[in-house]
One Martini backbone bead per residue (centre of mass of N, CA, C, O) as a GRO file, in nm:
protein
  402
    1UNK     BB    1   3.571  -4.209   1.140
    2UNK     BB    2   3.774  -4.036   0.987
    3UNK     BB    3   4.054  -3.989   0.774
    4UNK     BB    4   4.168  -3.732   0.932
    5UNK     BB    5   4.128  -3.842   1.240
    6UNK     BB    6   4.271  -4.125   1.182
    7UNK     BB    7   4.536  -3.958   1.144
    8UNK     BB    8   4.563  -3.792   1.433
    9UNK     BB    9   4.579  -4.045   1.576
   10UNK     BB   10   4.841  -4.133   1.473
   11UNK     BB   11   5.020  -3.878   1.553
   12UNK     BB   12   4.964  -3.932   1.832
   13UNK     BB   13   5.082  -4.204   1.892
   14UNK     BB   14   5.346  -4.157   1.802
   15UNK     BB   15   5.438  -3.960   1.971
   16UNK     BB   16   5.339  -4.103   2.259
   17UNK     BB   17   5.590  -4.323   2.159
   18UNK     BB   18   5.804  -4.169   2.122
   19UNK     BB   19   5.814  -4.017   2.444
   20UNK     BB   20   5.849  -4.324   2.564
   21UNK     BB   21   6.147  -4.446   2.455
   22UNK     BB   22   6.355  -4.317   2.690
   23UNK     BB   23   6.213  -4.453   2.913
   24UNK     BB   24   6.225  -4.751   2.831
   25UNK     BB   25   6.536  -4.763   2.786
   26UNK     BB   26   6.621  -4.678   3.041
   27UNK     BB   27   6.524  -4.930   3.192
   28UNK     BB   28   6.657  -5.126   2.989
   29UNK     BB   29   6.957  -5.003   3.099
   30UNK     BB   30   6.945  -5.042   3.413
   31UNK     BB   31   6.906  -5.388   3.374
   32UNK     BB   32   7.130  -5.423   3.203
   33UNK     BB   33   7.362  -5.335   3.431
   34UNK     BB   34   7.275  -5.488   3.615
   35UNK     BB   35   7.312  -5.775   3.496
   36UNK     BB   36   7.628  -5.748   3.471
   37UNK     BB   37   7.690  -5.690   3.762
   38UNK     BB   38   7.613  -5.911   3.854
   39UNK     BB   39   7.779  -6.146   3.640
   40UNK     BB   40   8.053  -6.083   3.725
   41UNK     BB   41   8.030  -6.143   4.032
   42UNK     BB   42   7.942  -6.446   3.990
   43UNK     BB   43   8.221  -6.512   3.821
   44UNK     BB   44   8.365  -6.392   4.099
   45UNK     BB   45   8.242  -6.667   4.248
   46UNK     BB   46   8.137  -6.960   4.466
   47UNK     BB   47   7.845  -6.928   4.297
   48UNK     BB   48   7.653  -7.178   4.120
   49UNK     BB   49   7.382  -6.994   4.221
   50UNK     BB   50   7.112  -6.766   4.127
   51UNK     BB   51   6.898  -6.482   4.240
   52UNK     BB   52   6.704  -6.208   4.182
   53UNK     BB   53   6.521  -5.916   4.340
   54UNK     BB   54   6.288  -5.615   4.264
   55UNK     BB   55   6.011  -5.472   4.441
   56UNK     BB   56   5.697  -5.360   4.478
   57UNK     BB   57   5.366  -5.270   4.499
   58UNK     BB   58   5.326  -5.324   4.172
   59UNK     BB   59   5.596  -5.531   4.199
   60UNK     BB   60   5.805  -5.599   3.949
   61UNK     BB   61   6.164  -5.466   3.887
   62UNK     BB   62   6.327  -5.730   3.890
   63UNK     BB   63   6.435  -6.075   3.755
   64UNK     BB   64   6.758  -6.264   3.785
   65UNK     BB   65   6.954  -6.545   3.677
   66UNK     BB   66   7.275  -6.722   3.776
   67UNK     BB   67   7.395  -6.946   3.681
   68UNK     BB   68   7.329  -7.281   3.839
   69UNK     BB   69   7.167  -7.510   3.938
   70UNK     BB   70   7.352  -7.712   3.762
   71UNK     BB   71   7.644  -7.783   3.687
   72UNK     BB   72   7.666  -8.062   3.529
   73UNK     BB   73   7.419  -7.960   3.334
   74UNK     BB   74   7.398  -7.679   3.292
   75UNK     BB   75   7.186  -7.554   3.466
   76UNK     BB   76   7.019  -7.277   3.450
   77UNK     BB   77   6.995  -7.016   3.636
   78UNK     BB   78   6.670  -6.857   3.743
   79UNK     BB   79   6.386  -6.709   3.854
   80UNK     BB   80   6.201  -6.970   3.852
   81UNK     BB   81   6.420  -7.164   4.004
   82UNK     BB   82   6.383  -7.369   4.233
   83UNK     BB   83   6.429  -7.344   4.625
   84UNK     BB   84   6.498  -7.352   4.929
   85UNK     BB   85   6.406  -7.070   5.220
   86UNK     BB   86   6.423  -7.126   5.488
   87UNK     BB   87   6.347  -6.919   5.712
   88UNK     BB   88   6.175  -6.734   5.568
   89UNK     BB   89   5.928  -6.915   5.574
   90UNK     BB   90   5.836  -6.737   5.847
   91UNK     BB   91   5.666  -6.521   5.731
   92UNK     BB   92   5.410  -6.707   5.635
   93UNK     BB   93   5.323  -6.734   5.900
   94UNK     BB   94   5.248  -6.492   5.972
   95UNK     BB   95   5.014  -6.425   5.779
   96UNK     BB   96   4.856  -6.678   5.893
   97UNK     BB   97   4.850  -6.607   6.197
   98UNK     BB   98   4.656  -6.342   6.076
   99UNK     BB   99   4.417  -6.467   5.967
  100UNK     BB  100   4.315  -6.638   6.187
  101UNK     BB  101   4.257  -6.390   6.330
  102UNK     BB  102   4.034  -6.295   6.145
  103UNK     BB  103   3.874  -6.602   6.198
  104UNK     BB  104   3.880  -6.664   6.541
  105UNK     BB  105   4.081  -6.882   6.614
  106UNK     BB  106   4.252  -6.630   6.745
  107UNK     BB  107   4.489  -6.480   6.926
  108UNK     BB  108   4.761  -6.418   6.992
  109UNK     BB  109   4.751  -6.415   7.332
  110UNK     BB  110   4.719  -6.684   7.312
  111UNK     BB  111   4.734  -7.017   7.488
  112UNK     BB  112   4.857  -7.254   7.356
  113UNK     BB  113   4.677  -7.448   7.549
  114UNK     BB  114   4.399  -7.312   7.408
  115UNK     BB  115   4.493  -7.499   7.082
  116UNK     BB  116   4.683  -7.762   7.205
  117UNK     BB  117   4.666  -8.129   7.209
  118UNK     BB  118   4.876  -8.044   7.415
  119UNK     BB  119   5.149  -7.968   7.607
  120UNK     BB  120   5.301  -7.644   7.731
  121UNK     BB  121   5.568  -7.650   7.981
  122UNK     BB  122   5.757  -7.441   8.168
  123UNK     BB  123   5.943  -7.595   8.399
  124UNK     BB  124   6.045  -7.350   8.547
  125UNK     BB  125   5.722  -7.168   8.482
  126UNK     BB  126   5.449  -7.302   8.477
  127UNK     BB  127   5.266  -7.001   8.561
  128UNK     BB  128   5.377  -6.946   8.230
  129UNK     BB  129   5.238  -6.869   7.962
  130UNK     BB  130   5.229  -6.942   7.652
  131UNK     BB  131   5.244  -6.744   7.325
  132UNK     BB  132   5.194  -6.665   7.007
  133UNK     BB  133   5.326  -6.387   7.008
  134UNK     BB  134   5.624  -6.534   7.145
  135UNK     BB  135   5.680  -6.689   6.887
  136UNK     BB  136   5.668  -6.454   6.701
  137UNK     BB  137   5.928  -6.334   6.862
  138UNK     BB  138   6.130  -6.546   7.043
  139UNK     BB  139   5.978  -6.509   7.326
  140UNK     BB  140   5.893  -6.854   7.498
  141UNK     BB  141   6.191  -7.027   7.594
  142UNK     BB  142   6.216  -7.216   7.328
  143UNK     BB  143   6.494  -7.451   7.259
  144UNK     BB  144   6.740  -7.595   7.038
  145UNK     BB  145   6.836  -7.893   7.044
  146UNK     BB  146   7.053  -7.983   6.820
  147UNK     BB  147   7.021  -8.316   6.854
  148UNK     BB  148   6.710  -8.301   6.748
  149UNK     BB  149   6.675  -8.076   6.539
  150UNK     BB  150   6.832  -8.251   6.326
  151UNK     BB  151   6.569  -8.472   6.335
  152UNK     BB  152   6.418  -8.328   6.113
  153UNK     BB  153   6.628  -8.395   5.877
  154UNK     BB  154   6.532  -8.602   5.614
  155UNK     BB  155   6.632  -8.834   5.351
  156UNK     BB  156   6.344  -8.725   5.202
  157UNK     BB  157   6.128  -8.529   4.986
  158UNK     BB  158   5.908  -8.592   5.232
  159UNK     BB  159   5.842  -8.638   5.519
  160UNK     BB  160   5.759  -8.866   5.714
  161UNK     BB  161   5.721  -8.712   5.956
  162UNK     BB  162   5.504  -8.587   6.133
  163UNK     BB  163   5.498  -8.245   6.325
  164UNK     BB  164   5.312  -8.356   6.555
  165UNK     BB  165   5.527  -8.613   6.668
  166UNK     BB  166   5.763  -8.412   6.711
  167UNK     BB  167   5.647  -8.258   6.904
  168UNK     BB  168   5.559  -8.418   7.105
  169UNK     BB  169   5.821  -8.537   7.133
  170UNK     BB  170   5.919  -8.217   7.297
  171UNK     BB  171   5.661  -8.144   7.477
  172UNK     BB  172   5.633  -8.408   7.626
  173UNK     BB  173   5.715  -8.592   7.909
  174UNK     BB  174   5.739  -8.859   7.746
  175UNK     BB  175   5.864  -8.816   7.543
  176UNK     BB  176   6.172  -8.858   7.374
  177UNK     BB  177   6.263  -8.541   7.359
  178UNK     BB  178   6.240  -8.470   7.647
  179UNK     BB  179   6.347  -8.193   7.824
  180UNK     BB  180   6.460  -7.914   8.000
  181UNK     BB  181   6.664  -7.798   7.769
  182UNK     BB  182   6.384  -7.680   7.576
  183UNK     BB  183   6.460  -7.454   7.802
  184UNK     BB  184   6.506  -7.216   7.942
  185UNK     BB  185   6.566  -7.008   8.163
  186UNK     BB  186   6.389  -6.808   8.078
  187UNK     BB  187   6.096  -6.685   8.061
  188UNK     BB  188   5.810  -6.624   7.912
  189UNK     BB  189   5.901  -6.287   7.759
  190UNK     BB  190   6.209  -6.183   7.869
  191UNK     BB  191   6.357  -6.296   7.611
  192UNK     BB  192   6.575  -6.379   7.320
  193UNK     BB  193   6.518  -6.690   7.111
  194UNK     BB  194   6.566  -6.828   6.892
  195UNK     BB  195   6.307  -7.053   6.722
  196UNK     BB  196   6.231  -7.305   6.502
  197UNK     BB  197   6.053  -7.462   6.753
  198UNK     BB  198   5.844  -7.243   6.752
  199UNK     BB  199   5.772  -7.192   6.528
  200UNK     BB  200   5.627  -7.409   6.456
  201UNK     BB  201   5.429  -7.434   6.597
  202UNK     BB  202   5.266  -7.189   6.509
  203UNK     BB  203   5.158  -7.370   6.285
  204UNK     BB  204   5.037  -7.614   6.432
  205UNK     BB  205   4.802  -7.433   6.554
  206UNK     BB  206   4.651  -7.363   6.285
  207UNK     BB  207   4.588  -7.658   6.231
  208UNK     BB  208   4.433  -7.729   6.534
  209UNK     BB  209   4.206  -7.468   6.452
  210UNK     BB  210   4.151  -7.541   6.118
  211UNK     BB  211   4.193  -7.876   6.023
  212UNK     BB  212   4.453  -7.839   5.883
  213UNK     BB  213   4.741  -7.823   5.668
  214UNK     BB  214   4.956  -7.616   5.687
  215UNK     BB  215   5.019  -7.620   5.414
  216UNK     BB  216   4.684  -7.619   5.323
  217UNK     BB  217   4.651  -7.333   5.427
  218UNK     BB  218   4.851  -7.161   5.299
  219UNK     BB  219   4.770  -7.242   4.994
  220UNK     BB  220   4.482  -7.091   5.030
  221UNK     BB  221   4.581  -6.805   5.148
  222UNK     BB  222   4.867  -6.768   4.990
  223UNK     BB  223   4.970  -6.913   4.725
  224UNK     BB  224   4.703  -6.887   4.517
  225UNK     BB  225   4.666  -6.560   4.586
  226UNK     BB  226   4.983  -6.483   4.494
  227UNK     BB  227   5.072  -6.707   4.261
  228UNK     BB  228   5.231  -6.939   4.404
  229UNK     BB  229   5.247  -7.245   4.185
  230UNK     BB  230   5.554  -7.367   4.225
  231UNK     BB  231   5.520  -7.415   4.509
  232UNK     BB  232   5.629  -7.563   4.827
  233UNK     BB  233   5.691  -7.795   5.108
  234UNK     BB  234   5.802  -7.974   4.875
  235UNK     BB  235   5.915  -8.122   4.627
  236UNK     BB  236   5.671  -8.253   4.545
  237UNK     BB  237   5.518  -8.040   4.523
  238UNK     BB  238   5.720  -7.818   4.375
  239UNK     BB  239   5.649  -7.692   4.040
  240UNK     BB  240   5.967  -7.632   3.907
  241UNK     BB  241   6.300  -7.611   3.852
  242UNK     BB  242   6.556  -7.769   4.058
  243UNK     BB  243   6.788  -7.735   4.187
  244UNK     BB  244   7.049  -7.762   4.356
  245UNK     BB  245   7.294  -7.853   4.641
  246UNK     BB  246   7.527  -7.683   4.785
  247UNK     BB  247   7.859  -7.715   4.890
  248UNK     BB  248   8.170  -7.732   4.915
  249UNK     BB  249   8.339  -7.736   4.686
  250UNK     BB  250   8.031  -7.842   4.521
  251UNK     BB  251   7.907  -8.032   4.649
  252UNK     BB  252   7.601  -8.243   4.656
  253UNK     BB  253   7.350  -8.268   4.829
  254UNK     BB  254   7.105  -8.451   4.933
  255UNK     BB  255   6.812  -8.538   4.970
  256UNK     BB  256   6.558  -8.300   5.178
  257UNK     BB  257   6.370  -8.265   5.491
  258UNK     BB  258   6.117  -8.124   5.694
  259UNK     BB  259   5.960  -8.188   5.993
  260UNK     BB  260   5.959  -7.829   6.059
  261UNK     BB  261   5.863  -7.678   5.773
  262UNK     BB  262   5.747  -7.369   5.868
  263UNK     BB  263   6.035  -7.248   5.952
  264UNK     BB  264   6.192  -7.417   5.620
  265UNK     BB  265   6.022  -7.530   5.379
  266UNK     BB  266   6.014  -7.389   5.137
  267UNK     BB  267   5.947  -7.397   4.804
  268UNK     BB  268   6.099  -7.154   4.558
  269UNK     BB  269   6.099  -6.863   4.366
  270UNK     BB  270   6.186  -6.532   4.262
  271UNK     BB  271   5.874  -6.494   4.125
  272UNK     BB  272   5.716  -6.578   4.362
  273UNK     BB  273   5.827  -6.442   4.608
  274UNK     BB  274   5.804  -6.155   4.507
  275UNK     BB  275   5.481  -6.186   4.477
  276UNK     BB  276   5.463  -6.159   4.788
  277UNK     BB  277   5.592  -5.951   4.867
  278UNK     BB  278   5.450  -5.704   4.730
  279UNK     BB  279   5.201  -5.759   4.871
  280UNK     BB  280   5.322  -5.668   5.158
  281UNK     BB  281   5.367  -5.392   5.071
  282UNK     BB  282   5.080  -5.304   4.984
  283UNK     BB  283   4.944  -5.369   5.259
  284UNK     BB  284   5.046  -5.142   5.414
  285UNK     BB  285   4.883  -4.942   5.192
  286UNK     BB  286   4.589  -5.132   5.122
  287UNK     BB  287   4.688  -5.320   4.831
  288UNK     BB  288   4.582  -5.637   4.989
  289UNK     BB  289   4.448  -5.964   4.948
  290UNK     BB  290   4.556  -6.139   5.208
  291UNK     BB  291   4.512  -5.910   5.417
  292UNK     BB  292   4.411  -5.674   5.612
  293UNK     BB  293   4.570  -5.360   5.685
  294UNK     BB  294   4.524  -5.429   6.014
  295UNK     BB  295   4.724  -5.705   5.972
  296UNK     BB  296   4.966  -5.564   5.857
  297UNK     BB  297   5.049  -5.361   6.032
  298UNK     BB  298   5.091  -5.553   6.319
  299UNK     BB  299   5.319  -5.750   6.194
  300UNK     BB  300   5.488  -5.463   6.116
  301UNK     BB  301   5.509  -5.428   6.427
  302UNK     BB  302   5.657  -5.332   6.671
  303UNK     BB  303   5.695  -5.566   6.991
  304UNK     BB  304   5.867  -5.381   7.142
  305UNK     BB  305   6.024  -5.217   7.393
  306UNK     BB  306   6.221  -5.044   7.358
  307UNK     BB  307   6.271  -4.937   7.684
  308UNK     BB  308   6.217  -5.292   7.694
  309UNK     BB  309   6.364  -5.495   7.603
  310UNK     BB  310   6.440  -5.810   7.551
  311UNK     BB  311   6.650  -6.012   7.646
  312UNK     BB  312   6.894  -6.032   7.373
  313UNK     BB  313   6.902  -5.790   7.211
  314UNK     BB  314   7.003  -5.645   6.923
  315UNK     BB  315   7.116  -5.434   6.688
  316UNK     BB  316   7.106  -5.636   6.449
  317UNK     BB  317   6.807  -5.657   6.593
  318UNK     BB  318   6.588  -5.454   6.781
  319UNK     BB  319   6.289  -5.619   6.650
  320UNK     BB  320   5.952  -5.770   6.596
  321UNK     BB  321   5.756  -5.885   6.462
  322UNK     BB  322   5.548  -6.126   6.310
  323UNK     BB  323   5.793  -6.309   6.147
  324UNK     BB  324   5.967  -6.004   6.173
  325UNK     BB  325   6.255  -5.822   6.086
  326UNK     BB  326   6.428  -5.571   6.257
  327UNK     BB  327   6.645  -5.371   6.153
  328UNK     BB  328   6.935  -5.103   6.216
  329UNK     BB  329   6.819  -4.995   5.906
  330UNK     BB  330   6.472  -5.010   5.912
  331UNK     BB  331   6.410  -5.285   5.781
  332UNK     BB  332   6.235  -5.560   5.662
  333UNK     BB  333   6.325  -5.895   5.768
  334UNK     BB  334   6.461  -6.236   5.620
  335UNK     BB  335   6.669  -6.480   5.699
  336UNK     BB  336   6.865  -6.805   5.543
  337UNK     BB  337   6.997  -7.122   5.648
  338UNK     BB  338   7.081  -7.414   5.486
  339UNK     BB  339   7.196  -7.725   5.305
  340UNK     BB  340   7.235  -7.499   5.028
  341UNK     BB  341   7.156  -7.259   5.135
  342UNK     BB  342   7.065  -6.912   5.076
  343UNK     BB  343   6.906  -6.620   5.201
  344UNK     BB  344   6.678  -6.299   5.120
  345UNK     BB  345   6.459  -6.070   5.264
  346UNK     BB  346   6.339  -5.721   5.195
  347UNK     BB  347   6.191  -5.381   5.316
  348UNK     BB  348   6.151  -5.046   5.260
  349UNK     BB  349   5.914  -4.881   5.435
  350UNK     BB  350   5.986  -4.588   5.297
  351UNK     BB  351   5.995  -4.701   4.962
  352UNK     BB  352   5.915  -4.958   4.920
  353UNK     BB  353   6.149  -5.173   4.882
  354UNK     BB  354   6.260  -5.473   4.754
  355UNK     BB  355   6.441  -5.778   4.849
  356UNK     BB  356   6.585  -6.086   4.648
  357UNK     BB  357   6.800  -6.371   4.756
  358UNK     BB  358   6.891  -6.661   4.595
  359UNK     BB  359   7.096  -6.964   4.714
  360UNK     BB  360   7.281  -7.278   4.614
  361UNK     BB  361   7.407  -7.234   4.900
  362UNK     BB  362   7.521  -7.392   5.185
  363UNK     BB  363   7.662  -7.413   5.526
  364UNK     BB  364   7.907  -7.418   5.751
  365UNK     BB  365   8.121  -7.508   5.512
  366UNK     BB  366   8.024  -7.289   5.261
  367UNK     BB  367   8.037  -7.039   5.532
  368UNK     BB  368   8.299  -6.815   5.414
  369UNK     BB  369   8.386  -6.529   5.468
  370UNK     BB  370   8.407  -6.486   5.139
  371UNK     BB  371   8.080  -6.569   5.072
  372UNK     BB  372   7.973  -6.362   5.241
  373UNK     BB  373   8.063  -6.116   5.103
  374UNK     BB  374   7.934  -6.183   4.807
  375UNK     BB  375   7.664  -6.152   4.918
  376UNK     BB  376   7.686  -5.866   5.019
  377UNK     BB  377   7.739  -5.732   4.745
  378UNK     BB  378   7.498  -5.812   4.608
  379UNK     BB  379   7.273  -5.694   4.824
  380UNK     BB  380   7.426  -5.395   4.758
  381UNK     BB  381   7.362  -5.361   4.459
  382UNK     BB  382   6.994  -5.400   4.510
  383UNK     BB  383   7.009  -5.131   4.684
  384UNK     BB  384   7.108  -4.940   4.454
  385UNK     BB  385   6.894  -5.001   4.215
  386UNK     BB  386   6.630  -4.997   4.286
  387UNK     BB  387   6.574  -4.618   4.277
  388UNK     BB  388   6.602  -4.663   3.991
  389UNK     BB  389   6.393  -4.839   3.880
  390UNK     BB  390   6.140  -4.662   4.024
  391UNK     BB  391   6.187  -4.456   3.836
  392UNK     BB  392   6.153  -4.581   3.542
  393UNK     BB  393   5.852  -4.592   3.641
  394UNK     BB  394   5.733  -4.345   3.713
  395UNK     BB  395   5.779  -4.193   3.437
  396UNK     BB  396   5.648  -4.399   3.275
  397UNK     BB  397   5.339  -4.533   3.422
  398UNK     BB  398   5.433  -4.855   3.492
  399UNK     BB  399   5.296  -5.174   3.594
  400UNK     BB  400   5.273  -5.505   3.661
  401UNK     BB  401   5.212  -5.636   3.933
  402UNK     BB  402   5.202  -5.889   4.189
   0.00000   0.00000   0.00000
């Protein structure tokens, strides 16, 4: 190259480094006004801390923690900060059943009984088999007996009960946990009924047909291929700065896991969440290696017949995906909730923008009305970032990747 063309190539690359910067600034204005938004009302509310994500299919488009991860330590809460994500931990279900699915190791429509090696069998429709389809949209007609269902919970960092036991113990007729009242009135598939513990069986198939463990399974197909390096589905797993949990007034949790951990029990990061949804949003358009493009299709197709949906759904939930809720604004998503935990995770199908709220406070007691509330503001706020967000991104020509 000349000394006057290596001058003449300074002076394009000058131009379009300058042509570039106000499109950069905006980006970078837009983010920070985010940050403010959320920031302000942070502090005029009752969480401990929180994180936010918005995300399209080429990736991340904002992603920032506020508040304490831990109050007494003043460990601030960031995007990495790892925390359990309740029932959200669902979605990774769908994935997981639809990969087993391109595996060969069954059908949506195969009957739970000719995948495990125990029985399911609803005592009042004993010839309705159960099938994983039914779990997968929580017509199965099997029902959370909370007296049970509580003991799923152990104060210890990984479950000591493994999940066979657990199930066994719940639809086996010897079972100590057996009973006809874990079956609603209604056979399977008339009805929509959530169901944890149907989650779970669901997870559990996948193990006895797979012949690893659910974890172990997640981990190889989905945790890995997304990047999702800290998380995992106890503390022991979860390599990376933990959370603390929080109820009401400020108290912290004892530490607890779930003994039917594929239902609720992923500990990740709005980094690492962020990183998963983007795949599922780009998945939908052909371009994620985690399913072939016709297993995403399948899992984010409505499941119901708008013309005769199953008795019990509403308008606040429409339809139903593989373990994904379609909302009665058209968002696919799933939100969650257990001791010290809210979690909300969702994707406007049509712009292709998702959002993801995690924060450390949540149950019973510390989910109080006000509480309720701060949390749909922060939700409402990066509904409306989201499309300033993506117009920066599209001007701009850059994306981060999932």
């Amino acid at each position: 190259m000349t000394h006057k063309n290596s001058r003449a190539s300074r002076r394009v690359l000058a131009l379009l480094v300058s042509s570039a910067l106000p499109l950069l600034a905006h980006a970078g204005g837009v983010k920070d006004t985010l940050d403010e938004a959320l920031a302000r009302q942070q502090a005029r509310s009752d969480l401990p801390g929180f994180c936010a994500a918005i995300v399209d299919a080429d990736g991340v488009l904002y992603q920032n923690g506020f508040g304490f991860a831990d109050v007494a330590a003043k460990r601030r809460y960031t995007a990495d900060t790892v925390q359990p994500i309740a029932s959200v931990s669902k979605t990774l279900i769908g994935v997981a059943l639809m990969k087993a699915v391109e595996q060969g190791l069954f059908t949506l429509d195969t009957h739970v009984n000719d995948v495990l090696p125990f029985k399911v069998v609803h005592p009042r429709f004993p010839d309705r088999p159960i099938t994983l389809r039914q779990l997968a949209t929580h017509t199965s007609g099997i029902v959370d007996r909370a007296a049970v269902y509580e003991k799923a919970y152990e104060r210890s960092a990984a479950p000591q009960t493994s999940l066979k036991e657990f199930l066994v113990a719940y639809f086996d007729q010897k079972g100590r946990y057996y009973d006809r009242r874990n079956f609603a009135d209604s056979a399977p598939g008339e009805a929509f009924g959530y169901s944890n513990i149907g989650a779970a069986l669901a997870g559990y198939a996948i193990e006895a047909k797979s012949g690893m463990s659910y974890a172990d399974y997640t981990r190889k197909f989905i945790l890995e291929p997304a990047r999702m390096a800290s998380s995992g589905w106890s503390l022991d797993e979860a390599r990376n700065d933990n959370a603390t949990l929080y109820e009401a007034k400020g108290k912290p949790y004892p530490t607890y896991s779930l003994v039917t951990y594929p239902d609720g029990g992923l500990h990740t990061s709005c980094a690492d969440l962020g990183r998963f949804l983007a795949q599922v949003i780009a998945g939908r358009r052909g371009g994620s290696g985690l399913l072939a493009t016709a297993s995403f299709e399948v899992m984010l197709a409505p499941q119901f017949d708008p013309a005769r949906p199953p008795k019990g759904v509403d308008a606040k939930h429409p339809n139903s995906g593989i373990f994904w809720m379609f909302l009665g604004d058209g968002e696919i998503a799933h939100y969650g909730g257990d001791p010290g935990v809210s979690t909300f995770m969702a994707f406007d199908p049509k712009t292709g923008l998702g959002r993801i709220l995690l924060a450390n406070i949540g149950g019973e007691d510390a989910m109080t009305k006000a509480l309720a509330g701060q949390m749909k503001n922060l939700w409402t706020t990066l509904q409306d970032y989201g499309p300033k967000l993506s117009s920066t991104r599209d001007r701009a020509g850059t994306a981060a990747g999932p």
